[in-house]
Amino acid sequence: MRFDVLTLFPGMFTGPLEESILKRAQERGIVSIHIHNIRDYATGRHRITDDAPYGGGGGMVMKPEPIFAAVEAILGDEKNVPIILLSPQGRLFTHEVAKELSRHHRLVLICGRYEGVDERVREHLATDEISIGDYVLSGGELAAMVIIDAVTRLLPGVLGDPGATFEDSYAWGLLEYPHYTRPAVFRGWAVPEVLLSGNHAAIARWRREQALKRTLERRPDLLEKARLTEEDRAFLARLGWKGPSSSRSDT
Ligand code: ADE
């Protein structure tokens, strides 16, 4: 899979992409990540990439010409590649969106900066607009890195253990169960007995129940869409879960 990132701050990407899983995924040829400086596509002696907003007001707006020129140069004749604008106004990035994006062979990510990006980029160039959360970042760069990371780890061959993504709580729509490693007792705090029992069925049940309990306590909203078995529902009911909210009727 190929990522092309358009940014005014390419230096922000050195480091995060060169460690750990993203580094390995690139070395194995599973992903290639290309960082492009929007300024390289600006014209004129000063290579200006932003300007004052029409209508007045503070701040600067990113100009459309260098962004269009960059995308057109990078994609050439290639069609059907998602061109994603990162902004707080976009649709919310979730595990489902990561899965959807991971099915493409190529993605273009445009990192907005300053007060905003000229609306014509949004209307006539971008095919999608994504926000990584309900807060405002200084620009789309960190959001682009989040998307690259979350999408890359879903690609076959990136994680060592093929069960790893499958077991991810979010794959089931639940939060993670607690993890423990040696020592069995640390400062008097013991690892739950069941994990030392060697009884794999009991361990699987305990983990599932812990994931359900944690999700109910911290993110009950996730239970609305989670893939739950009858046994899960019975367990949650014993913890006081009232079931999917009455606005939904698909259970
Ligand atoms: N740019 C600024 N804030 C952002 C956010 N929350 N998500 C994506 N891009 C952004």
PDB file of C-alpha atoms and ligand atoms in Angstrom:
ATOM      1  CA  MET A   1       0.000   0.000   0.000  1.00  0.00           C
ATOM      2  CA  ARG A   2       1.249   3.464  -0.835  1.00  0.00           C
ATOM      3  CA  PHE A   3       0.683   6.634   1.209  1.00  0.00           C
ATOM      4  CA  ASP A   4       1.379  10.087  -0.241  1.00  0.00           C
ATOM      5  CA  VAL A   5       1.322  12.835   2.376  1.00  0.00           C
ATOM      6  CA  LEU A   6       1.171  16.533   1.478  1.00  0.00           C
ATOM      7  CA  THR A   7       2.443  18.817   4.203  1.00  0.00           C
ATOM      8  CA  LEU A   8       4.165  22.122   4.851  1.00  0.00           C
ATOM      9  CA  PHE A   9       6.186  20.445   7.611  1.00  0.00           C
ATOM     10  CA  PRO A  10       7.799  17.275   6.247  1.00  0.00           C
ATOM     11  CA  GLY A  11      10.251  17.264   9.148  1.00  0.00           C
ATOM     12  CA  MET A  12       7.428  16.288  11.495  1.00  0.00           C
ATOM     13  CA  PHE A  13       7.307  12.847   9.878  1.00  0.00           C
ATOM     14  CA  THR A  14      10.902  11.855  10.550  1.00  0.00           C
ATOM     15  CA  GLY A  15      10.960   9.750  13.660  1.00  0.00           C
ATOM     16  CA  PRO A  16       7.432   8.352  13.940  1.00  0.00           C
ATOM     17  CA  LEU A  17       7.650   6.562  10.596  1.00  0.00           C
ATOM     18  CA  GLU A  18      11.132   5.222  11.263  1.00  0.00           C
ATOM     19  CA  GLU A  19      10.468   3.136  14.340  1.00  0.00           C
ATOM     20  CA  SER A  20       8.891  -0.141  15.272  1.00  0.00           C
ATOM     21  CA  ILE A  21       5.979  -1.490  13.238  1.00  0.00           C
ATOM     22  CA  LEU A  22       5.914   1.265  10.602  1.00  0.00           C
ATOM     23  CA  LYS A  23       9.635   0.859  10.038  1.00  0.00           C
ATOM     24  CA  ARG A  24       9.296  -2.917   9.613  1.00  0.00           C
ATOM     25  CA  ALA A  25       6.265  -2.604   7.321  1.00  0.00           C
ATOM     26  CA  GLN A  26       8.288  -0.339   5.024  1.00  0.00           C
ATOM     27  CA  GLU A  27      11.357  -2.586   5.138  1.00  0.00           C
ATOM     28  CA  ARG A  28       9.187  -5.572   4.192  1.00  0.00           C
ATOM     29  CA  GLY A  29       7.739  -3.632   1.253  1.00  0.00           C
ATOM     30  CA  ILE A  30       4.180  -3.848   2.607  1.00  0.00           C
ATOM     31  CA  VAL A  31       3.812  -0.071   2.682  1.00  0.00           C
ATOM     32  CA  SER A  32       5.668   2.839   1.124  1.00  0.00           C
ATOM     33  CA  ILE A  33       5.248   6.306   2.605  1.00  0.00           C
ATOM     34  CA  HIS A  34       6.061   9.363   0.514  1.00  0.00           C
ATOM     35  CA  ILE A  35       6.169  12.777   2.178  1.00  0.00           C
ATOM     36  CA  HIS A  36       5.780  15.771  -0.142  1.00  0.00           C
ATOM     37  CA  ASN A  37       6.422  19.393   0.751  1.00  0.00           C
ATOM     38  CA  ILE A  38       3.521  21.504  -0.546  1.00  0.00           C
ATOM     39  CA  ARG A  39       5.932  24.429  -0.846  1.00  0.00           C
ATOM     40  CA  ASP A  40       7.761  22.560  -3.648  1.00  0.00           C
ATOM     41  CA  TYR A  41       4.607  22.971  -5.753  1.00  0.00           C
ATOM     42  CA  ALA A  42       4.149  26.680  -5.055  1.00  0.00           C
ATOM     43  CA  THR A  43       5.221  29.111  -7.750  1.00  0.00           C
ATOM     44  CA  GLY A  44       6.721  32.583  -7.668  1.00  0.00           C
ATOM     45  CA  ARG A  45       9.890  33.854  -6.077  1.00  0.00           C
ATOM     46  CA  HIS A  46       8.561  33.431  -2.562  1.00  0.00           C
ATOM     47  CA  ARG A  47       6.723  30.135  -3.088  1.00  0.00           C
ATOM     48  CA  ILE A  48       3.795  31.392  -1.055  1.00  0.00           C
ATOM     49  CA  THR A  49       1.455  28.685   0.243  1.00  0.00           C
ATOM     50  CA  ASP A  50      -0.968  30.772   2.313  1.00  0.00           C
ATOM     51  CA  ASP A  51      -2.761  34.090   2.099  1.00  0.00           C
ATOM     52  CA  ALA A  52      -5.191  36.305   4.021  1.00  0.00           C
ATOM     53  CA  PRO A  53      -8.842  35.215   4.063  1.00  0.00           C
ATOM     54  CA  TYR A  54     -11.326  36.899   1.732  1.00  0.00           C
ATOM     55  CA  GLY A  55     -13.827  38.754   3.881  1.00  0.00           C
ATOM     56  CA  GLY A  56     -11.219  39.632   6.466  1.00  0.00           C
ATOM     57  CA  GLY A  57     -10.623  38.197   9.874  1.00  0.00           C
ATOM     58  CA  GLY A  58      -7.470  36.854  11.438  1.00  0.00           C
ATOM     59  CA  GLY A  59      -5.226  34.013  10.419  1.00  0.00           C
ATOM     60  CA  MET A  60      -4.086  32.709   7.088  1.00  0.00           C
ATOM     61  CA  VAL A  61      -5.668  30.283   4.666  1.00  0.00           C
ATOM     62  CA  MET A  62      -3.758  27.686   2.647  1.00  0.00           C
ATOM     63  CA  LYS A  63      -3.904  28.552  -1.053  1.00  0.00           C
ATOM     64  CA  PRO A  64      -5.471  26.051  -3.443  1.00  0.00           C
ATOM     65  CA  GLU A  65      -2.976  26.171  -6.349  1.00  0.00           C
ATOM     66  CA  PRO A  66       0.015  24.390  -4.750  1.00  0.00           C
ATOM     67  CA  ILE A  67      -2.216  21.714  -3.236  1.00  0.00           C
ATOM     68  CA  PHE A  68      -3.968  20.977  -6.549  1.00  0.00           C
ATOM     69  CA  ALA A  69      -0.605  21.005  -8.354  1.00  0.00           C
ATOM     70  CA  ALA A  70       0.920  18.597  -5.841  1.00  0.00           C
ATOM     71  CA  VAL A  71      -1.948  16.090  -6.008  1.00  0.00           C
ATOM     72  CA  GLU A  72      -2.062  16.228  -9.810  1.00  0.00           C
ATOM     73  CA  ALA A  73       1.703  15.702 -10.089  1.00  0.00           C
ATOM     74  CA  ILE A  74       1.679  12.847  -7.565  1.00  0.00           C
ATOM     75  CA  LEU A  75      -1.293  10.944  -8.977  1.00  0.00           C
ATOM     76  CA  GLY A  76      -0.780  11.604 -12.693  1.00  0.00           C
ATOM     77  CA  ASP A  77      -3.477   9.653 -14.523  1.00  0.00           C
ATOM     78  CA  GLU A  78      -4.278   7.355 -11.630  1.00  0.00           C
ATOM     79  CA  LYS A  79      -7.973   7.355 -10.793  1.00  0.00           C
ATOM     80  CA  ASN A  80     -10.029   6.213  -7.807  1.00  0.00           C
ATOM     81  CA  VAL A  81      -7.402   6.985  -5.187  1.00  0.00           C
ATOM     82  CA  PRO A  82      -8.972   8.467  -2.037  1.00  0.00           C
ATOM     83  CA  ILE A  83      -7.738  12.038  -1.501  1.00  0.00           C
ATOM     84  CA  ILE A  84      -8.252  12.683   2.187  1.00  0.00           C
ATOM     85  CA  LEU A  85      -8.214  16.111   3.787  1.00  0.00           C
ATOM     86  CA  LEU A  86      -7.374  15.988   7.499  1.00  0.00           C
ATOM     87  CA  SER A  87      -9.403  18.498   9.444  1.00  0.00           C
ATOM     88  CA  PRO A  88     -11.506  18.765  12.593  1.00  0.00           C
ATOM     89  CA  GLN A  89     -14.565  19.060  10.333  1.00  0.00           C
ATOM     90  CA  GLY A  90     -14.157  15.595   8.842  1.00  0.00           C
ATOM     91  CA  ARG A  91     -15.963  12.350   9.639  1.00  0.00           C
ATOM     92  CA  LEU A  92     -14.644  10.716  12.766  1.00  0.00           C
ATOM     93  CA  PHE A  93     -11.782   8.224  12.349  1.00  0.00           C
ATOM     94  CA  THR A  94     -12.618   4.825  13.893  1.00  0.00           C
ATOM     95  CA  HIS A  95     -11.487   1.223  13.571  1.00  0.00           C
ATOM     96  CA  GLU A  96     -14.172   0.762  10.896  1.00  0.00           C
ATOM     97  CA  VAL A  97     -12.804   3.677   8.863  1.00  0.00           C
ATOM     98  CA  ALA A  98      -9.260   2.268   9.240  1.00  0.00           C
ATOM     99  CA  LYS A  99     -10.504  -1.068   7.849  1.00  0.00           C
ATOM    100  CA  GLU A 100     -12.240   0.680   4.978  1.00  0.00           C
ATOM    101  CA  LEU A 101      -9.080   2.634   4.082  1.00  0.00           C
ATOM    102  CA  SER A 102      -6.889  -0.483   4.359  1.00  0.00           C
ATOM    103  CA  ARG A 103      -8.737  -1.980   1.344  1.00  0.00           C
ATOM    104  CA  HIS A 104      -7.260   0.649  -1.006  1.00  0.00           C
ATOM    105  CA  HIS A 105      -3.863   0.186  -2.626  1.00  0.00           C
ATOM    106  CA  ARG A 106      -3.080   3.877  -2.324  1.00  0.00           C
ATOM    107  CA  LEU A 107      -4.122   6.913  -0.242  1.00  0.00           C
ATOM    108  CA  VAL A 108      -3.341  10.625  -0.492  1.00  0.00           C
ATOM    109  CA  LEU A 109      -3.399  12.562   2.794  1.00  0.00           C
ATOM    110  CA  ILE A 110      -3.526  16.372   2.765  1.00  0.00           C
ATOM    111  CA  CYS A 111      -2.454  18.039   6.019  1.00  0.00           C
ATOM    112  CA  GLY A 112      -4.210  21.352   6.594  1.00  0.00           C
ATOM    113  CA  ARG A 113      -2.547  24.120   8.623  1.00  0.00           C
ATOM    114  CA  TYR A 114      -3.167  27.652   9.781  1.00  0.00           C
ATOM    115  CA  GLU A 115      -6.774  28.739  10.102  1.00  0.00           C
ATOM    116  CA  GLY A 116      -7.826  26.462   7.313  1.00  0.00           C
ATOM    117  CA  VAL A 117      -7.595  25.373   3.730  1.00  0.00           C
ATOM    118  CA  ASP A 118      -9.262  27.126   0.796  1.00  0.00           C
ATOM    119  CA  GLU A 119     -12.737  25.605   0.478  1.00  0.00           C
ATOM    120  CA  ARG A 120     -12.123  24.677  -3.184  1.00  0.00           C
ATOM    121  CA  VAL A 121      -9.679  22.005  -2.026  1.00  0.00           C
ATOM    122  CA  ARG A 122     -12.466  20.461   0.022  1.00  0.00           C
ATOM    123  CA  GLU A 123     -15.082  20.818  -2.728  1.00  0.00           C
ATOM    124  CA  HIS A 124     -13.167  19.950  -5.874  1.00  0.00           C
ATOM    125  CA  LEU A 125     -10.072  17.949  -4.922  1.00  0.00           C
ATOM    126  CA  ALA A 126     -10.583  15.982  -1.712  1.00  0.00           C
ATOM    127  CA  THR A 127     -12.794  12.900  -1.936  1.00  0.00           C
ATOM    128  CA  ASP A 128     -12.983  12.460   1.833  1.00  0.00           C
ATOM    129  CA  GLU A 129     -12.412  14.525   4.968  1.00  0.00           C
ATOM    130  CA  ILE A 130     -11.385  12.891   8.228  1.00  0.00           C
ATOM    131  CA  SER A 131     -10.980  14.091  11.829  1.00  0.00           C
ATOM    132  CA  ILE A 132      -9.185  11.950  14.400  1.00  0.00           C
ATOM    133  CA  GLY A 133     -11.175  13.361  17.304  1.00  0.00           C
ATOM    134  CA  ASP A 134     -13.187  16.222  18.693  1.00  0.00           C
ATOM    135  CA  TYR A 135     -10.294  18.547  19.437  1.00  0.00           C
ATOM    136  CA  VAL A 136      -8.254  20.926  17.328  1.00  0.00           C
ATOM    137  CA  LEU A 137      -4.649  20.087  16.459  1.00  0.00           C
ATOM    138  CA  SER A 138      -2.189  22.629  15.085  1.00  0.00           C
ATOM    139  CA  GLY A 139      -2.401  20.851  11.774  1.00  0.00           C
ATOM    140  CA  GLY A 140      -3.230  17.579  10.080  1.00  0.00           C
ATOM    141  CA  GLU A 141       0.264  16.090  10.355  1.00  0.00           C
ATOM    142  CA  LEU A 142      -0.270  14.190  13.600  1.00  0.00           C
ATOM    143  CA  ALA A 143      -3.658  13.034  12.307  1.00  0.00           C
ATOM    144  CA  ALA A 144      -2.021  11.715   9.116  1.00  0.00           C
ATOM    145  CA  MET A 145       0.472   9.753  11.213  1.00  0.00           C
ATOM    146  CA  VAL A 146      -2.345   8.292  13.308  1.00  0.00           C
ATOM    147  CA  ILE A 147      -4.140   7.151  10.161  1.00  0.00           C
ATOM    148  CA  ILE A 148      -0.989   5.690   8.590  1.00  0.00           C
ATOM    149  CA  ASP A 149      -0.260   3.750  11.783  1.00  0.00           C
ATOM    150  CA  ALA A 150      -3.795   2.439  12.323  1.00  0.00           C
ATOM    151  CA  VAL A 151      -4.215   1.419   8.669  1.00  0.00           C
ATOM    152  CA  THR A 152      -0.765  -0.153   8.303  1.00  0.00           C
ATOM    153  CA  ARG A 153      -1.186  -2.484  11.261  1.00  0.00           C
ATOM    154  CA  LEU A 154      -4.291  -3.955   9.619  1.00  0.00           C
ATOM    155  CA  LEU A 155      -2.404  -5.021   6.483  1.00  0.00           C
ATOM    156  CA  PRO A 156      -1.509  -8.717   6.159  1.00  0.00           C
ATOM    157  CA  GLY A 157       2.068  -9.479   7.220  1.00  0.00           C
ATOM    158  CA  VAL A 158       2.597  -6.316   9.278  1.00  0.00           C
ATOM    159  CA  LEU A 159       2.014  -7.785  12.736  1.00  0.00           C
ATOM    160  CA  GLY A 160       3.956 -10.922  13.585  1.00  0.00           C
ATOM    161  CA  ASP A 161       1.036 -12.834  15.050  1.00  0.00           C
ATOM    162  CA  PRO A 162      -1.863 -13.162  12.582  1.00  0.00           C
ATOM    163  CA  GLY A 163      -4.251 -13.421  15.556  1.00  0.00           C
ATOM    164  CA  ALA A 164      -3.095 -10.087  16.942  1.00  0.00           C
ATOM    165  CA  THR A 165      -5.453  -7.820  15.010  1.00  0.00           C
ATOM    166  CA  PHE A 166      -8.260 -10.337  15.248  1.00  0.00           C
ATOM    167  CA  GLU A 167      -7.935 -10.388  19.019  1.00  0.00           C
ATOM    168  CA  ASP A 168      -7.773  -6.607  19.201  1.00  0.00           C
ATOM    169  CA  SER A 169     -10.650  -5.495  21.311  1.00  0.00           C
ATOM    170  CA  TYR A 170     -11.695  -2.976  18.716  1.00  0.00           C
ATOM    171  CA  ALA A 171     -12.072  -5.725  16.146  1.00  0.00           C
ATOM    172  CA  TRP A 172     -14.903  -6.943  18.382  1.00  0.00           C
ATOM    173  CA  GLY A 173     -16.005  -3.453  19.305  1.00  0.00           C
ATOM    174  CA  LEU A 174     -14.852  -3.889  22.914  1.00  0.00           C
ATOM    175  CA  LEU A 175     -12.084  -2.462  25.062  1.00  0.00           C
ATOM    176  CA  GLU A 176      -9.076  -4.673  25.838  1.00  0.00           C
ATOM    177  CA  TYR A 177      -8.969  -7.138  28.710  1.00  0.00           C
ATOM    178  CA  PRO A 178      -6.125  -6.611  31.271  1.00  0.00           C
ATOM    179  CA  HIS A 179      -2.679  -8.012  30.422  1.00  0.00           C
ATOM    180  CA  TYR A 180      -0.066  -9.340  32.855  1.00  0.00           C
ATOM    181  CA  THR A 181       3.474 -10.646  32.577  1.00  0.00           C
ATOM    182  CA  ARG A 182       6.085 -11.904  35.089  1.00  0.00           C
ATOM    183  CA  PRO A 183       6.529 -11.592  38.048  1.00  0.00           C
ATOM    184  CA  ALA A 184       3.438 -13.428  39.307  1.00  0.00           C
ATOM    185  CA  VAL A 185       3.494 -11.213  42.394  1.00  0.00           C
ATOM    186  CA  PHE A 186       4.796  -7.636  42.185  1.00  0.00           C
ATOM    187  CA  ARG A 187       4.864  -5.519  45.356  1.00  0.00           C
ATOM    188  CA  GLY A 188       2.250  -7.814  46.794  1.00  0.00           C
ATOM    189  CA  TRP A 189      -0.089  -7.468  43.777  1.00  0.00           C
ATOM    190  CA  ALA A 190      -0.779 -10.914  42.357  1.00  0.00           C
ATOM    191  CA  VAL A 191      -1.698 -11.821  38.814  1.00  0.00           C
ATOM    192  CA  PRO A 192      -5.273 -13.222  38.666  1.00  0.00           C
ATOM    193  CA  GLU A 193      -5.164 -16.926  39.510  1.00  0.00           C
ATOM    194  CA  VAL A 194      -6.974 -18.041  36.360  1.00  0.00           C
ATOM    195  CA  LEU A 195      -4.141 -16.809  34.123  1.00  0.00           C
ATOM    196  CA  LEU A 196      -1.733 -19.189  35.855  1.00  0.00           C
ATOM    197  CA  SER A 197      -4.139 -22.137  35.671  1.00  0.00           C
ATOM    198  CA  GLY A 198      -3.226 -23.400  32.194  1.00  0.00           C
ATOM    199  CA  ASN A 199      -6.961 -23.831  31.567  1.00  0.00           C
ATOM    200  CA  HIS A 200      -7.276 -22.164  28.173  1.00  0.00           C
ATOM    201  CA  ALA A 201     -11.060 -22.209  28.057  1.00  0.00           C
ATOM    202  CA  ALA A 202     -11.280 -20.589  31.493  1.00  0.00           C
ATOM    203  CA  ILE A 203      -8.675 -17.987  30.483  1.00  0.00           C
ATOM    204  CA  ALA A 204     -10.562 -17.135  27.282  1.00  0.00           C
ATOM    205  CA  ARG A 205     -13.808 -16.776  29.242  1.00  0.00           C
ATOM    206  CA  TRP A 206     -12.149 -14.590  31.897  1.00  0.00           C
ATOM    207  CA  ARG A 207     -10.618 -12.321  29.241  1.00  0.00           C
ATOM    208  CA  ARG A 208     -13.893 -11.953  27.418  1.00  0.00           C
ATOM    209  CA  GLU A 209     -15.705 -11.102  30.634  1.00  0.00           C
ATOM    210  CA  GLN A 210     -13.053  -8.562  31.631  1.00  0.00           C
ATOM    211  CA  ALA A 211     -13.327  -6.906  28.209  1.00  0.00           C
ATOM    212  CA  LEU A 212     -17.112  -6.767  28.548  1.00  0.00           C
ATOM    213  CA  LYS A 213     -16.959  -5.437  32.109  1.00  0.00           C
ATOM    214  CA  ARG A 214     -14.403  -2.760  31.232  1.00  0.00           C
ATOM    215  CA  THR A 215     -16.386  -1.678  28.173  1.00  0.00           C
ATOM    216  CA  LEU A 216     -19.582  -1.433  30.238  1.00  0.00           C
ATOM    217  CA  GLU A 217     -17.808   0.661  32.882  1.00  0.00           C
ATOM    218  CA  ARG A 218     -15.853   2.982  30.606  1.00  0.00           C
ATOM    219  CA  ARG A 219     -17.453   3.038  27.156  1.00  0.00           C
ATOM    220  CA  PRO A 220     -20.998   1.660  27.378  1.00  0.00           C
ATOM    221  CA  ASP A 221     -21.726   3.381  24.050  1.00  0.00           C
ATOM    222  CA  LEU A 222     -19.481   0.803  22.334  1.00  0.00           C
ATOM    223  CA  LEU A 223     -21.742  -2.057  23.448  1.00  0.00           C
ATOM    224  CA  GLU A 224     -24.443  -0.746  21.130  1.00  0.00           C
ATOM    225  CA  LYS A 225     -22.449  -1.832  18.088  1.00  0.00           C
ATOM    226  CA  ALA A 226     -20.281  -4.608  19.545  1.00  0.00           C
ATOM    227  CA  ARG A 227     -20.480  -8.170  18.242  1.00  0.00           C
ATOM    228  CA  LEU A 228     -22.028  -9.851  21.279  1.00  0.00           C
ATOM    229  CA  THR A 229     -22.939 -13.498  21.815  1.00  0.00           C
ATOM    230  CA  GLU A 230     -25.912 -14.655  23.905  1.00  0.00           C
ATOM    231  CA  GLU A 231     -23.425 -15.545  26.658  1.00  0.00           C
ATOM    232  CA  ASP A 232     -21.961 -12.003  26.512  1.00  0.00           C
ATOM    233  CA  ARG A 233     -25.435 -10.490  26.832  1.00  0.00           C
ATOM    234  CA  ALA A 234     -26.283 -12.708  29.792  1.00  0.00           C
ATOM    235  CA  PHE A 235     -23.018 -11.744  31.514  1.00  0.00           C
ATOM    236  CA  LEU A 236     -23.624  -8.023  30.871  1.00  0.00           C
ATOM    237  CA  ALA A 237     -27.198  -8.314  32.117  1.00  0.00           C
ATOM    238  CA  ARG A 238     -25.857  -9.743  35.391  1.00  0.00           C
ATOM    239  CA  LEU A 239     -23.678  -6.597  35.661  1.00  0.00           C
ATOM    240  CA  GLY A 240     -26.751  -4.437  35.246  1.00  0.00           C
ATOM    241  CA  TRP A 241     -26.586  -3.679  31.497  1.00  0.00           C
ATOM    242  CA  LYS A 242     -30.027  -2.796  30.220  1.00  0.00           C
ATOM    243  CA  GLY A 243     -29.277  -3.827  26.648  1.00  0.00           C
ATOM    244  CA  PRO A 244     -29.112  -1.751  23.483  1.00  0.00           C
ATOM    245  CA  SER A 245     -30.831   1.589  23.836  1.00  0.00           C
ATOM    246  CA  SER A 246     -34.511   1.587  22.935  1.00  0.00           C
ATOM    247  CA  SER A 247     -33.833   3.676  19.837  1.00  0.00           C
ATOM    248  CA  ARG A 248     -32.390   0.567  18.166  1.00  0.00           C
ATOM    249  CA  SER A 249     -34.500  -2.388  17.157  1.00  0.00           C
ATOM    250  CA  ASP A 250     -32.041  -4.716  15.392  1.00  0.00           C
ATOM    251  CA  THR A 251     -31.289  -7.167  18.211  1.00  0.00           C
TER     252      THR A 251
HETATM  253  N1  ADE B   1      -6.370  19.090  12.001  1.00  0.00           N
HETATM  254  C1  ADE B   1      -6.606  19.831  13.104  1.00  0.00           C
HETATM  255  N2  ADE B   1      -7.304  19.144  14.005  1.00  0.00           N
HETATM  256  C2  ADE B   1      -7.541  17.913  13.465  1.00  0.00           C
HETATM  257  C3  ADE B   1      -8.227  16.758  13.908  1.00  0.00           C
HETATM  258  N3  ADE B   1      -8.832  16.698  15.082  1.00  0.00           N
HETATM  259  N4  ADE B   1      -8.265  15.688  13.075  1.00  0.00           N
HETATM  260  C4  ADE B   1      -7.687  15.745  11.867  1.00  0.00           C
HETATM  261  N5  ADE B   1      -7.024  16.805  11.397  1.00  0.00           N
HETATM  262  C5  ADE B   1      -6.946  17.884  12.190  1.00  0.00           C
END
